[in-house]
C-alpha positions as a Python dict, from the first residue, in 0.01 Angstrom:
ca = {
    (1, 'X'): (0, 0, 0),
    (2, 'X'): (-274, 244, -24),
    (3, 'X'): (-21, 479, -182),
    (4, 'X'): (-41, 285, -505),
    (5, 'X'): (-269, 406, -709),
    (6, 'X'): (-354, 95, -882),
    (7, 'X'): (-386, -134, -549),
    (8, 'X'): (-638, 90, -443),
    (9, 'X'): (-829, 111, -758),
    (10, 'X'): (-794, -283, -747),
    (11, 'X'): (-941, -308, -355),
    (12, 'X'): (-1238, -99, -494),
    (13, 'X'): (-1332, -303, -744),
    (14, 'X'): (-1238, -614, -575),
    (15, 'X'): (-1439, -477, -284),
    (16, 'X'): (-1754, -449, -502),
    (17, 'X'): (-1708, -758, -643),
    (18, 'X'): (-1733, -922, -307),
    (19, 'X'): (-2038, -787, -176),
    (20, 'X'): (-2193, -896, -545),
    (21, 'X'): (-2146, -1225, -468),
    (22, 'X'): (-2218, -1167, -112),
    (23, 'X'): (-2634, -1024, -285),
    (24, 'X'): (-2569, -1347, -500),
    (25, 'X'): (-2570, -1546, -181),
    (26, 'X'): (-2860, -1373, 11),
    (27, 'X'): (-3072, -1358, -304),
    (28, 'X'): (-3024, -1775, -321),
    (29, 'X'): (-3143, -1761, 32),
    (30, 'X'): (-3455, -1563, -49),
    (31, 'X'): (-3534, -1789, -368),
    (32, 'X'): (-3483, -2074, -146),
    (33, 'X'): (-3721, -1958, 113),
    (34, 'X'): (-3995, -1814, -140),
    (35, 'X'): (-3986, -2125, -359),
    (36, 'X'): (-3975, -2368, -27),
    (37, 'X'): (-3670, -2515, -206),
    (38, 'X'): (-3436, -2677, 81),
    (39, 'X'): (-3122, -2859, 83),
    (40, 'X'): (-3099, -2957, 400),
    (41, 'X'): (-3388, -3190, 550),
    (42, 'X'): (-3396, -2972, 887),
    (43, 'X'): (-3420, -2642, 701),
    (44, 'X'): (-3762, -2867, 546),
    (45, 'X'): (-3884, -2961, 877),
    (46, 'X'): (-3832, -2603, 987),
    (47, 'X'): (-4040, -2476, 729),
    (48, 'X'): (-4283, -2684, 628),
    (49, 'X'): (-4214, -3066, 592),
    (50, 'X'): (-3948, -3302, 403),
    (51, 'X'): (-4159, -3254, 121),
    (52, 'X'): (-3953, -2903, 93),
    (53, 'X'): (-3623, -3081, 87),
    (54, 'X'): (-3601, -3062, -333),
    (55, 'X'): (-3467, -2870, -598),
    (56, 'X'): (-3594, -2592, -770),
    (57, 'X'): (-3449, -2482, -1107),
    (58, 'X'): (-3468, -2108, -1017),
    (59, 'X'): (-3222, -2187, -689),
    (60, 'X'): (-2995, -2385, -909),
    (61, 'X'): (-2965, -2109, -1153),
    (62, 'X'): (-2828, -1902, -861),
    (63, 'X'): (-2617, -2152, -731),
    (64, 'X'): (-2470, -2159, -1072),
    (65, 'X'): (-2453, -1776, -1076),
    (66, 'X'): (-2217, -1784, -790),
    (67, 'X'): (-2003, -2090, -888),
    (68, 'X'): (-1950, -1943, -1191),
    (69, 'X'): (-1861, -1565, -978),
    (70, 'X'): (-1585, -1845, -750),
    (71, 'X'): (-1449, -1944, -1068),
    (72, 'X'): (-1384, -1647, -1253),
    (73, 'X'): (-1379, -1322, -922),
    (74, 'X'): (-1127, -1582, -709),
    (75, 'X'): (-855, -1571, -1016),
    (76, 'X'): (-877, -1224, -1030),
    (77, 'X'): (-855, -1132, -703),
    (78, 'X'): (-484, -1274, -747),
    (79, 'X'): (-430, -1192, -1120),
    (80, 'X'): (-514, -830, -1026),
    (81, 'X'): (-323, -776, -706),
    (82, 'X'): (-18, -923, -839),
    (83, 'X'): (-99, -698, -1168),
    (84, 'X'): (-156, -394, -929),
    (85, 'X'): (257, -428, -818),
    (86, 'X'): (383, -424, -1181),
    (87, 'X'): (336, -64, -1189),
    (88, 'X'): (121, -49, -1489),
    (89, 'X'): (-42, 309, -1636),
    (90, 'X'): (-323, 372, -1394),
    (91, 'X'): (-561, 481, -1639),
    (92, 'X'): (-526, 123, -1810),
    (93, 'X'): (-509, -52, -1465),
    (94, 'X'): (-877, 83, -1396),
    (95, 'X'): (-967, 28, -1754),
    (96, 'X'): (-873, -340, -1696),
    (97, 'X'): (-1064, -372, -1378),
    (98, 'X'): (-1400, -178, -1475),
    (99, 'X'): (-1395, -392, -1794),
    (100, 'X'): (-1384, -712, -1575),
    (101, 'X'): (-1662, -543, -1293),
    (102, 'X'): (-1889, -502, -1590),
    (103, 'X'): (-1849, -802, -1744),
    (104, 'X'): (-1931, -972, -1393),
    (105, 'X'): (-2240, -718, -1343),
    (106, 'X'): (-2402, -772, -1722),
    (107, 'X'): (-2334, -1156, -1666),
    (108, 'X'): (-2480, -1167, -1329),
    (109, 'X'): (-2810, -1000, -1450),
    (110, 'X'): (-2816, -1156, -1789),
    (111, 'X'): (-2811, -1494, -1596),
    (112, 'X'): (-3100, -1394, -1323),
    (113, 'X'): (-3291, -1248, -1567),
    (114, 'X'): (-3261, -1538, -1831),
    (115, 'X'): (-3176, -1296, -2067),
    (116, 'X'): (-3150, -1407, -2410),
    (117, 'X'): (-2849, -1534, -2590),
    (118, 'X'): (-2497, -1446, -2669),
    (119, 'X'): (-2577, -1180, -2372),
    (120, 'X'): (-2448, -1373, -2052),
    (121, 'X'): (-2153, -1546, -2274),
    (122, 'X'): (-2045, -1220, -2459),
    (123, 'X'): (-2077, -1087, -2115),
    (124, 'X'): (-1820, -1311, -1939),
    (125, 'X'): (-1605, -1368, -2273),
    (126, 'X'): (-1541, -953, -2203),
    (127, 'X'): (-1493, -1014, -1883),
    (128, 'X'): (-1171, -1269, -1914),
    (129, 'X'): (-998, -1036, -2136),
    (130, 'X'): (-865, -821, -1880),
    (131, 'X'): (-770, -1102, -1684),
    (132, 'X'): (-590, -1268, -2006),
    (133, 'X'): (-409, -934, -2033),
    (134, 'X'): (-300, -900, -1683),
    (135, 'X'): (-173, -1260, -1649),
    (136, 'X'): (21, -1210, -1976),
    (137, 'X'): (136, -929, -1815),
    (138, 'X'): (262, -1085, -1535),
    (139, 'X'): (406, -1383, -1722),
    (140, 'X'): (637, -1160, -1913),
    (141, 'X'): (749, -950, -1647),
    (142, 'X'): (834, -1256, -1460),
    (143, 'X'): (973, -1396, -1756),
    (144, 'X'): (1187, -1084, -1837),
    (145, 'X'): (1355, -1091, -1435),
}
């Protein structure tokens, strides 16, 4: 597998893609513990009282960093490893997966951040192109069999 070119520039990206939402996940961990925002009553007790079992809009707004990472890095961990057995041009394989890495990275920090409009939706509109491309991709090759 590691011969093809474009699987392996595929488990890179995927790679980094992971371990961003793995920082996603410790970072809600931190907030949680900074902002003595728990979702569990025993985490509460643990630190501090029930009166720590609450919400905290900063939390939530990394919670929905990382659903939003599940619902968009999952489909392209398929989209692209099926993509990466088509035998597309290299060069426009890594194009395709750099453009959707970036998109995820500018989102990520535009949403953290609270950075200000169209950023973080110009951000992940950018992002699902390559991923549009790639399934179409796929579609008509299996179409075309």
């Amino acid at each position: 597998m590691m011969q093809n070119e474009v699987f392996a520039s595929f488990l890179f990206f995927a790679t980094l893609l992971i371990l961003k939402m793995f920082a996603v996940a410790i970072l809600t961990g931190q907030v949680r513990l900074r902002r003595k925002a728990f979702a569990n009553p025993e985490d509460a007790l643990k630190h501090g009282g029930l009166e720590f079992h609450r919400e905290d809009p900063y939390v939530q707004r990394c919670l929905r960093v990382h659903r939003n990472d599940m619902e968009t890095i999952f489909p392209f961990l398929f989209i692209g490893a099926v993509y990466s057995f088509l035998h597309p041009n290299p060069l426009v394989a890594r194009i395709h997966f750099l453009i959707f890495f970036l998109g995820r990275m500018v989102h990520t920090v535009a949403y953290l951040l609270k950075l200000r409009p169209p950023i973080r939706s110009v951000a992940y509109s950018v992002a699902q192109i390559p991923c549009f491309s790639m399934a179409l991709q796929i579609l008509i090759s299996v179409i075309r069999r």
